[in-house]
PDB file of C-alpha atoms in Angstrom:
ATOM      1  CA  MET A   1      10.942 -43.606  10.017  1.00 48.00           C
ATOM      2  CA  PRO A   2      12.069 -40.002  10.565  1.00 51.00           C
ATOM      3  CA  THR A   3       9.394 -37.617  11.889  1.00 51.00           C
ATOM      4  CA  PRO A   4       8.214 -35.355   9.055  1.00 55.00           C
ATOM      5  CA  THR A   5       9.015 -31.657   9.466  1.00 59.00           C
ATOM      6  CA  PRO A   6       5.799 -29.767  10.257  1.00 69.00           C
ATOM      7  CA  THR A   7       4.658 -27.257   7.663  1.00 80.00           C
ATOM      8  CA  PRO A   8       5.138 -23.668   8.913  1.00 88.00           C
ATOM      9  CA  ASN A   9       1.821 -22.173   9.977  1.00 91.00           C
ATOM     10  CA  GLY A  10       1.342 -18.526  10.915  1.00 93.00           C
ATOM     11  CA  ILE A  11       1.459 -14.910   9.819  1.00 94.00           C
ATOM     12  CA  LEU A  12       4.626 -13.000   8.960  1.00 94.00           C
ATOM     13  CA  LEU A  13       4.935  -9.210   9.001  1.00 96.00           C
ATOM     14  CA  VAL A  14       7.521  -8.060   6.454  1.00 95.00           C
ATOM     15  CA  ASP A  15       9.021  -4.603   5.987  1.00 96.00           C
ATOM     16  CA  LYS A  16       9.363  -4.667   2.197  1.00 94.00           C
ATOM     17  CA  GLN A  17      12.379  -2.883   0.774  1.00 92.00           C
ATOM     18  CA  PRO A  18      12.385  -0.713  -2.391  1.00 92.00           C
ATOM     19  CA  GLY A  19      12.882  -2.458  -5.727  1.00 88.00           C
ATOM     20  CA  MET A  20      11.302  -5.724  -4.610  1.00 88.00           C
ATOM     21  CA  THR A  21       7.936  -6.863  -5.927  1.00 87.00           C
ATOM     22  CA  SER A  22       5.441  -8.518  -3.594  1.00 88.00           C
ATOM     23  CA  HIS A  23       6.118 -11.739  -5.508  1.00 89.00           C
ATOM     24  CA  ASP A  24       9.844 -11.362  -4.755  1.00 92.00           C
ATOM     25  CA  VAL A  25       8.987 -11.219  -1.045  1.00 92.00           C
ATOM     26  CA  VAL A  26       6.829 -14.346  -1.326  1.00 92.00           C
ATOM     27  CA  SER A  27       9.601 -16.231  -3.187  1.00 93.00           C
ATOM     28  CA  ARG A  28      12.223 -15.240  -0.606  1.00 91.00           C
ATOM     29  CA  THR A  29       9.933 -16.335   2.233  1.00 91.00           C
ATOM     30  CA  ARG A  30       9.283 -19.710   0.582  1.00 92.00           C
ATOM     31  CA  LYS A  31      12.998 -20.391   0.532  1.00 90.00           C
ATOM     32  CA  LEU A  32      13.573 -19.241   4.116  1.00 89.00           C
ATOM     33  CA  ALA A  33      10.588 -21.139   5.529  1.00 88.00           C
ATOM     34  CA  GLY A  34      10.957 -24.221   3.336  1.00 88.00           C
ATOM     35  CA  THR A  35       7.377 -24.247   2.093  1.00 88.00           C
ATOM     36  CA  ARG A  36       5.537 -23.410  -1.108  1.00 90.00           C
ATOM     37  CA  LYS A  37       2.358 -22.445   0.708  1.00 93.00           C
ATOM     38  CA  VAL A  38       2.869 -18.697   1.132  1.00 92.00           C
ATOM     39  CA  GLY A  39       0.463 -15.911   0.195  1.00 89.00           C
ATOM     40  CA  HIS A  40       0.190 -12.166   0.859  1.00 91.00           C
ATOM     41  CA  ALA A  41      -2.561  -9.746   1.829  1.00 90.00           C
ATOM     42  CA  GLY A  42      -2.373  -6.823  -0.593  1.00 83.00           C
ATOM     43  CA  THR A  43       0.471  -5.974  -2.971  1.00 85.00           C
ATOM     44  CA  LEU A  44       2.952  -3.124  -2.754  1.00 88.00           C
ATOM     45  CA  ASP A  45       4.510  -1.593  -5.876  1.00 85.00           C
ATOM     46  CA  PRO A  46       8.273  -2.145  -6.329  1.00 86.00           C
ATOM     47  CA  MET A  47       8.792   1.569  -5.561  1.00 88.00           C
ATOM     48  CA  ALA A  48       6.914   1.309  -2.257  1.00 92.00           C
ATOM     49  CA  THR A  49       8.259   0.126   1.082  1.00 95.00           C
ATOM     50  CA  GLY A  50       6.661  -0.952   4.313  1.00 96.00           C
ATOM     51  CA  LEU A  51       4.263  -3.485   5.707  1.00 97.00           C
ATOM     52  CA  LEU A  52       3.422  -6.572   3.693  1.00 96.00           C
ATOM     53  CA  ILE A  53       1.528  -9.322   5.514  1.00 95.00           C
ATOM     54  CA  LEU A  54       2.226 -12.927   4.518  1.00 95.00           C
ATOM     55  CA  GLY A  55       0.390 -16.096   5.472  1.00 94.00           C
ATOM     56  CA  LEU A  56       2.163 -19.465   5.655  1.00 94.00           C
ATOM     57  CA  GLY A  57       0.555 -22.873   5.663  1.00 92.00           C
ATOM     58  CA  VAL A  58      -3.124 -23.074   6.570  1.00 92.00           C
ATOM     59  CA  SER A  59      -2.878 -19.524   7.948  1.00 93.00           C
ATOM     60  CA  THR A  60      -3.185 -18.317   4.341  1.00 93.00           C
ATOM     61  CA  ARG A  61      -6.925 -18.646   5.041  1.00 93.00           C
ATOM     62  CA  LEU A  62      -6.660 -15.710   7.446  1.00 93.00           C
ATOM     63  CA  LEU A  63      -5.417 -13.414   4.661  1.00 94.00           C
ATOM     64  CA  THR A  64      -9.001 -13.087   3.356  1.00 93.00           C
ATOM     65  CA  PHE A  65      -9.897 -11.241   6.562  1.00 94.00           C
ATOM     66  CA  ILE A  66      -6.743  -9.092   6.585  1.00 94.00           C
ATOM     67  CA  VAL A  67      -6.985  -7.770   3.003  1.00 92.00           C
ATOM     68  CA  GLY A  68     -10.004  -5.586   3.783  1.00 92.00           C
ATOM     69  CA  LEU A  69      -8.583  -3.906   6.905  1.00 95.00           C
ATOM     70  CA  THR A  70      -7.905  -0.155   6.947  1.00 96.00           C
ATOM     71  CA  LYS A  71      -4.404   0.988   6.036  1.00 97.00           C
ATOM     72  CA  GLU A  72      -2.044   3.833   6.882  1.00 98.00           C
ATOM     73  CA  TYR A  73       0.612   5.266   4.564  1.00 98.00           C
ATOM     74  CA  LEU A  74       3.334   7.880   4.659  1.00 98.00           C
ATOM     75  CA  ALA A  75       3.941   9.370   1.226  1.00 98.00           C
ATOM     76  CA  THR A  76       5.536  12.220  -0.704  1.00 98.00           C
ATOM     77  CA  ILE A  77       3.372  13.905  -3.323  1.00 98.00           C
ATOM     78  CA  ARG A  78       5.153  16.080  -5.880  1.00 98.00           C
ATOM     79  CA  LEU A  79       3.028  18.879  -7.293  1.00 98.00           C
ATOM     80  CA  GLY A  80       4.082  20.395 -10.610  1.00 97.00           C
ATOM     81  CA  ALA A  81       4.189  17.419 -12.963  1.00 97.00           C
ATOM     82  CA  SER A  82       2.079  14.437 -14.046  1.00 95.00           C
ATOM     83  CA  THR A  83       3.252  10.993 -15.148  1.00 92.00           C
ATOM     84  CA  THR A  84       1.759   8.061 -17.034  1.00 87.00           C
ATOM     85  CA  THR A  85       1.735   5.899 -13.888  1.00 87.00           C
ATOM     86  CA  ASP A  86       0.888   8.629 -11.348  1.00 92.00           C
ATOM     87  CA  ASP A  87       4.253   7.968  -9.682  1.00 92.00           C
ATOM     88  CA  LYS A  88       7.947   8.585 -10.373  1.00 92.00           C
ATOM     89  CA  GLU A  89       8.309   5.271 -12.245  1.00 88.00           C
ATOM     90  CA  GLY A  90       6.305   6.526 -15.232  1.00 86.00           C
ATOM     91  CA  HIS A  91       7.012   8.857 -18.150  1.00 87.00           C
ATOM     92  CA  TYR A  92       6.382  12.551 -17.607  1.00 93.00           C
ATOM     93  CA  LEU A  93       3.314  13.939 -19.319  1.00 93.00           C
ATOM     94  CA  GLY A  94       4.198  17.575 -18.712  1.00 93.00           C
ATOM     95  CA  PHE A  95       5.430  20.174 -16.242  1.00 96.00           C
ATOM     96  CA  ALA A  96       3.524  23.180 -14.928  1.00 97.00           C
ATOM     97  CA  PRO A  97       5.091  26.616 -15.526  1.00 97.00           C
ATOM     98  CA  ALA A  98       6.969  28.002 -12.518  1.00 96.00           C
ATOM     99  CA  SER A  99       4.551  30.920 -12.279  1.00 96.00           C
ATOM    100  CA  GLN A 100       1.609  28.530 -12.038  1.00 97.00           C
ATOM    101  CA  VAL A 101       3.242  26.443  -9.310  1.00 97.00           C
ATOM    102  CA  ALA A 102       4.117  29.635  -7.402  1.00 96.00           C
ATOM    103  CA  ARG A 103       0.432  30.596  -7.278  1.00 97.00           C
ATOM    104  CA  VAL A 104      -0.465  27.435  -5.328  1.00 97.00           C
ATOM    105  CA  THR A 105      -1.022  28.448  -1.684  1.00 96.00           C
ATOM    106  CA  GLU A 106      -1.262  26.423   1.507  1.00 96.00           C
ATOM    107  CA  GLY A 107      -4.956  27.302   1.527  1.00 97.00           C
ATOM    108  CA  ASP A 108      -5.367  25.877  -1.982  1.00 97.00           C
ATOM    109  CA  ILE A 109      -3.631  22.656  -0.932  1.00 98.00           C
ATOM    110  CA  ALA A 110      -5.762  22.348   2.206  1.00 97.00           C
ATOM    111  CA  ALA A 111      -8.961  22.865   0.177  1.00 97.00           C
ATOM    112  CA  GLY A 112      -7.880  20.254  -2.380  1.00 97.00           C
ATOM    113  CA  ILE A 113      -7.130  17.751   0.362  1.00 98.00           C
ATOM    114  CA  ARG A 114     -10.504  18.370   2.022  1.00 97.00           C
ATOM    115  CA  ASP A 115     -12.198  17.464  -1.265  1.00 97.00           C
ATOM    116  CA  LEU A 116     -10.282  14.163  -1.252  1.00 98.00           C
ATOM    117  CA  THR A 117     -11.117  13.261   2.351  1.00 98.00           C
ATOM    118  CA  GLY A 118     -14.055  11.190   3.573  1.00 97.00           C
ATOM    119  CA  GLU A 119     -16.103   8.975   1.261  1.00 97.00           C
ATOM    120  CA  ILE A 120     -15.034   9.779  -2.295  1.00 97.00           C
ATOM    121  CA  GLU A 121     -15.353   8.379  -5.790  1.00 96.00           C
ATOM    122  CA  GLN A 122     -11.869   7.465  -6.996  1.00 95.00           C
ATOM    123  CA  VAL A 123     -10.753   6.306 -10.430  1.00 90.00           C
ATOM    124  CA  PRO A 124      -7.853   3.878  -9.809  1.00 87.00           C
ATOM    125  CA  SER A 125      -4.519   4.449 -11.522  1.00 82.00           C
ATOM    126  CA  SER A 126      -4.504   2.772 -14.934  1.00 75.00           C
ATOM    127  CA  VAL A 127      -1.271   0.997 -14.000  1.00 67.00           C
ATOM    128  CA  SER A 128      -2.900  -1.156 -11.332  1.00 66.00           C
ATOM    129  CA  ALA A 129      -3.600  -4.825 -10.663  1.00 64.00           C
ATOM    130  CA  ILE A 130      -7.310  -4.409 -11.372  1.00 68.00           C
ATOM    131  CA  LYS A 131      -8.564  -6.852 -13.984  1.00 66.00           C
ATOM    132  CA  VAL A 132     -10.343  -5.668 -17.134  1.00 65.00           C
ATOM    133  CA  ALA A 133     -11.952  -8.475 -19.134  1.00 62.00           C
ATOM    134  CA  GLY A 134      -9.723 -10.952 -17.321  1.00 66.00           C
ATOM    135  CA  ARG A 135      -6.461  -9.050 -17.866  1.00 69.00           C
ATOM    136  CA  ARG A 136      -4.453  -6.932 -15.439  1.00 68.00           C
ATOM    137  CA  ALA A 137      -4.743  -3.231 -16.213  1.00 65.00           C
ATOM    138  CA  TYR A 138      -0.975  -2.706 -15.934  1.00 64.00           C
ATOM    139  CA  ASP A 139      -0.321  -5.428 -18.517  1.00 67.00           C
ATOM    140  CA  MET A 140      -2.692  -3.721 -20.938  1.00 65.00           C
ATOM    141  CA  VAL A 141      -1.058  -0.312 -20.393  1.00 63.00           C
ATOM    142  CA  ARG A 142       2.417  -1.755 -20.937  1.00 63.00           C
ATOM    143  CA  ALA A 143       1.156  -3.329 -24.155  1.00 62.00           C
ATOM    144  CA  GLY A 144       0.182   0.141 -25.368  1.00 66.00           C
ATOM    145  CA  GLU A 145      -3.559  -0.337 -24.946  1.00 67.00           C
ATOM    146  CA  GLN A 146      -5.918   2.349 -23.670  1.00 69.00           C
ATOM    147  CA  VAL A 147      -7.406   1.468 -20.273  1.00 72.00           C
ATOM    148  CA  GLU A 148     -10.376   3.196 -18.677  1.00 74.00           C
ATOM    149  CA  LEU A 149     -11.220   2.076 -15.165  1.00 78.00           C
ATOM    150  CA  LYS A 150     -14.503   2.846 -13.443  1.00 84.00           C
ATOM    151  CA  ALA A 151     -14.629   5.010 -10.343  1.00 90.00           C
ATOM    152  CA  ARG A 152     -15.095   3.183  -7.071  1.00 91.00           C
ATOM    153  CA  ARG A 153     -16.189   4.435  -3.659  1.00 95.00           C
ATOM    154  CA  VAL A 154     -13.381   4.517  -1.097  1.00 96.00           C
ATOM    155  CA  THR A 155     -12.939   6.150   2.291  1.00 97.00           C
ATOM    156  CA  VAL A 156     -10.035   8.442   3.169  1.00 98.00           C
ATOM    157  CA  ALA A 157     -10.320   8.806   6.946  1.00 98.00           C
ATOM    158  CA  ALA A 158      -7.254  11.052   7.289  1.00 98.00           C
ATOM    159  CA  PHE A 159      -5.170  13.026   4.791  1.00 98.00           C
ATOM    160  CA  ASP A 160      -2.662  15.115   6.758  1.00 98.00           C
ATOM    161  CA  VAL A 161       0.199  17.280   5.497  1.00 98.00           C
ATOM    162  CA  LEU A 162       3.264  16.674   7.673  1.00 98.00           C
ATOM    163  CA  GLY A 163       5.658  18.897   5.754  1.00 97.00           C
ATOM    164  CA  THR A 164       6.033  21.067   2.641  1.00 97.00           C
ATOM    165  CA  GLU A 165       9.129  21.706   0.539  1.00 97.00           C
ATOM    166  CA  HIS A 166       9.473  23.998  -2.482  1.00 97.00           C
ATOM    167  CA  GLY A 167      12.237  23.243  -4.946  1.00 96.00           C
ATOM    168  CA  ILE A 168      13.617  23.115  -8.490  1.00 96.00           C
ATOM    169  CA  ASP A 169      14.720  19.835 -10.067  1.00 95.00           C
ATOM    170  CA  GLU A 170      17.915  19.269 -12.080  1.00 93.00           C
ATOM    171  CA  ASP A 171      16.094  20.222 -15.302  1.00 93.00           C
ATOM    172  CA  GLY A 172      14.898  23.537 -13.880  1.00 95.00           C
ATOM    173  CA  ASN A 173      11.297  22.502 -13.214  1.00 96.00           C
ATOM    174  CA  THR A 174       9.642  24.013 -10.141  1.00 97.00           C
ATOM    175  CA  TYR A 175       7.823  21.693  -7.752  1.00 98.00           C
ATOM    176  CA  ILE A 176       6.187  21.459  -4.333  1.00 98.00           C
ATOM    177  CA  ASP A 177       6.757  18.285  -2.298  1.00 98.00           C
ATOM    178  CA  LEU A 178       4.145  17.370   0.300  1.00 98.00           C
ATOM    179  CA  GLN A 179       4.948  14.824   2.993  1.00 98.00           C
ATOM    180  CA  VAL A 180       1.576  13.343   3.919  1.00 98.00           C
ATOM    181  CA  ARG A 181      -0.026  10.715   6.125  1.00 98.00           C
ATOM    182  CA  VAL A 182      -3.088   8.904   4.799  1.00 98.00           C
ATOM    183  CA  GLU A 183      -5.473   6.543   6.575  1.00 98.00           C
ATOM    184  CA  CYS A 184      -7.817   4.858   4.138  1.00 97.00           C
ATOM    185  CA  SER A 185     -10.014   1.910   3.314  1.00 96.00           C
ATOM    186  CA  SER A 186      -8.786  -1.089   1.389  1.00 92.00           C
ATOM    187  CA  GLY A 187      -8.730  -0.445  -2.350  1.00 90.00           C
ATOM    188  CA  THR A 188      -7.661   3.201  -2.083  1.00 94.00           C
ATOM    189  CA  TYR A 189      -4.823   4.226  -4.418  1.00 93.00           C
ATOM    190  CA  ILE A 190      -2.439   6.785  -2.920  1.00 96.00           C
ATOM    191  CA  ARG A 191      -1.067   7.414  -6.424  1.00 94.00           C
ATOM    192  CA  ALA A 192      -4.570   8.408  -7.487  1.00 96.00           C
ATOM    193  CA  LEU A 193      -4.808  10.843  -4.558  1.00 97.00           C
ATOM    194  CA  ALA A 194      -1.561  12.463  -5.745  1.00 97.00           C
ATOM    195  CA  ARG A 195      -2.876  12.627  -9.316  1.00 96.00           C
ATOM    196  CA  ASP A 196      -6.242  14.070  -8.304  1.00 97.00           C
ATOM    197  CA  LEU A 197      -4.764  16.654  -5.926  1.00 98.00           C
ATOM    198  CA  GLY A 198      -2.441  17.892  -8.674  1.00 98.00           C
ATOM    199  CA  PHE A 199      -5.382  18.069 -11.081  1.00 97.00           C
ATOM    200  CA  LYS A 200      -7.490  20.073  -8.635  1.00 97.00           C
ATOM    201  CA  LEU A 201      -4.628  22.528  -8.149  1.00 98.00           C
ATOM    202  CA  GLY A 202      -4.041  22.832 -11.900  1.00 96.00           C
ATOM    203  CA  VAL A 203      -0.359  21.868 -11.770  1.00 97.00           C
ATOM    204  CA  GLY A 204      -0.360  18.089 -11.987  1.00 97.00           C
ATOM    205  CA  GLY A 205       0.839  15.699  -9.320  1.00 97.00           C
ATOM    206  CA  HIS A 206       2.426  12.303  -8.805  1.00 97.00           C
ATOM    207  CA  LEU A 207       3.856  10.131  -6.040  1.00 96.00           C
ATOM    208  CA  THR A 208       7.607  10.018  -5.382  1.00 96.00           C
ATOM    209  CA  GLU A 209       7.686   7.985  -2.145  1.00 96.00           C
ATOM    210  CA  LEU A 210       5.259   5.567  -0.490  1.00 97.00           C
ATOM    211  CA  ARG A 211       5.555   3.608   2.738  1.00 97.00           C
ATOM    212  CA  ARG A 212       2.773   1.493   4.258  1.00 97.00           C
ATOM    213  CA  THR A 213       3.003   1.751   8.021  1.00 98.00           C
ATOM    214  CA  ARG A 214      -0.092  -0.077   9.239  1.00 97.00           C
ATOM    215  CA  ILE A 215      -2.746  -2.615   8.197  1.00 96.00           C
ATOM    216  CA  GLY A 216      -5.526  -2.891  10.770  1.00 95.00           C
ATOM    217  CA  GLU A 217      -3.778  -3.462  14.127  1.00 94.00           C
ATOM    218  CA  PHE A 218      -0.554  -4.669  12.503  1.00 96.00           C
ATOM    219  CA  HIS A 219       2.326  -2.157  12.432  1.00 97.00           C
ATOM    220  CA  VAL A 220       5.489  -1.993  10.348  1.00 97.00           C
ATOM    221  CA  THR A 221       7.495  -1.430  13.550  1.00 96.00           C
ATOM    222  CA  ASP A 222       6.841  -5.101  14.346  1.00 95.00           C
ATOM    223  CA  ALA A 223       7.878  -6.319  10.884  1.00 95.00           C
ATOM    224  CA  VAL A 224      11.099  -8.006   9.794  1.00 93.00           C
ATOM    225  CA  ASN A 225      13.487  -7.164   6.970  1.00 92.00           C
ATOM    226  CA  LEU A 226      13.951 -10.365   4.945  1.00 88.00           C
ATOM    227  CA  GLU A 227      17.387  -9.247   3.799  1.00 84.00           C
ATOM    228  CA  HIS A 228      18.597  -9.603   7.398  1.00 82.00           C
ATOM    229  CA  LEU A 229      17.274 -13.169   7.815  1.00 81.00           C
ATOM    230  CA  ASP A 230      19.247 -16.304   7.004  1.00 78.00           C
ATOM    231  CA  GLY A 231      16.802 -18.855   8.422  1.00 76.00           C
ATOM    232  CA  ALA A 232      13.119 -19.543   8.962  1.00 78.00           C
ATOM    233  CA  PRO A 233      11.393 -16.423  10.353  1.00 85.00           C
ATOM    234  CA  ASP A 234       9.376 -16.317  13.577  1.00 87.00           C
ATOM    235  CA  LEU A 235       5.639 -16.283  12.876  1.00 92.00           C
ATOM    236  CA  LEU A 236       2.617 -14.844  14.637  1.00 93.00           C
ATOM    237  CA  THR A 237       0.370 -17.690  15.690  1.00 93.00           C
ATOM    238  CA  PRO A 238      -3.041 -18.043  14.023  1.00 92.00           C
ATOM    239  CA  ALA A 239      -4.706 -17.578  17.442  1.00 91.00           C
ATOM    240  CA  ASP A 240      -2.892 -14.275  18.119  1.00 92.00           C
ATOM    241  CA  VAL A 241      -3.747 -12.998  14.644  1.00 92.00           C
ATOM    242  CA  ALA A 242      -7.387 -14.028  15.028  1.00 91.00           C
ATOM    243  CA  ARG A 243      -7.547 -12.040  18.283  1.00 90.00           C
ATOM    244  CA  ALA A 244      -6.320  -8.965  16.423  1.00 90.00           C
ATOM    245  CA  ILE A 245      -8.840  -9.151  13.570  1.00 91.00           C
ATOM    246  CA  PHE A 246     -11.995 -10.634  15.146  1.00 90.00           C
ATOM    247  CA  PRO A 247     -14.118  -9.727  18.166  1.00 90.00           C
ATOM    248  CA  ILE A 248     -13.275 -12.004  21.088  1.00 88.00           C
ATOM    249  CA  ILE A 249     -15.068 -13.247  24.202  1.00 89.00           C
ATOM    250  CA  ASN A 250     -12.987 -14.256  27.198  1.00 89.00           C
ATOM    251  CA  LEU A 251     -14.518 -17.286  28.918  1.00 90.00           C
ATOM    252  CA  THR A 252     -14.248 -18.399  32.499  1.00 91.00           C
ATOM    253  CA  GLU A 253     -13.052 -21.953  33.122  1.00 92.00           C
ATOM    254  CA  GLN A 254     -16.611 -23.121  33.694  1.00 91.00           C
ATOM    255  CA  GLN A 255     -17.886 -21.364  30.544  1.00 90.00           C
ATOM    256  CA  ALA A 256     -15.174 -23.105  28.542  1.00 90.00           C
ATOM    257  CA  ILE A 257     -16.246 -26.466  29.978  1.00 92.00           C
ATOM    258  CA  ASP A 258     -19.903 -25.725  29.182  1.00 91.00           C
ATOM    259  CA  LEU A 259     -19.013 -24.677  25.637  1.00 87.00           C
TER     260      LEU A 259
END
């Protein structure tokens, strides 16, 4: 009898491309790896790019311990308009007058960001995967239902402005784009930070770009682009991943024998 092909077992770091859902990434990986047993640790919106961590085979059990790790994002927040989804994928709710946007100073932005740094109470974006009475919030919103989510405590360890750009869009609306870096706890919505900063500044705000660059000790620079693969991807071993997410004790040869 032929030897059965072993089921792939390990962790895969993927650099998700724009337009793909997290489920698209899982489906593509199943085909490449030849297994149905694939899961992911934390979704990314289709608009977002960056690090998505997948588990294959019995290593899907490790995803439970990866989901809660801290995360880092690079994002662009546009001040001057609000949307129904708190990002550029939604419908615009309104635009701030040019004179109002012009009154927003760097000091105002810095003060608003300080208020959104540290341990904060954050109301998640209504278009999220959070379940309300057993249904996903985004499904309810798309069905035209009103969704009110409760605030939850999250930690924003860093909220840094890397660049600022003032501009006017093709319809003549004035805006301020902030390129930011955010380090935060699991469960933090960067779209909600954009929304809340715009609200504090009185001009509205939403997200136009989002890239996840790190989850715990795992970095997007070590991730693969699935579109460039035509065969089974190389996986991180369960032992290497466990070393990255759990405390370890290095044993001498005799200690290993005793254990």
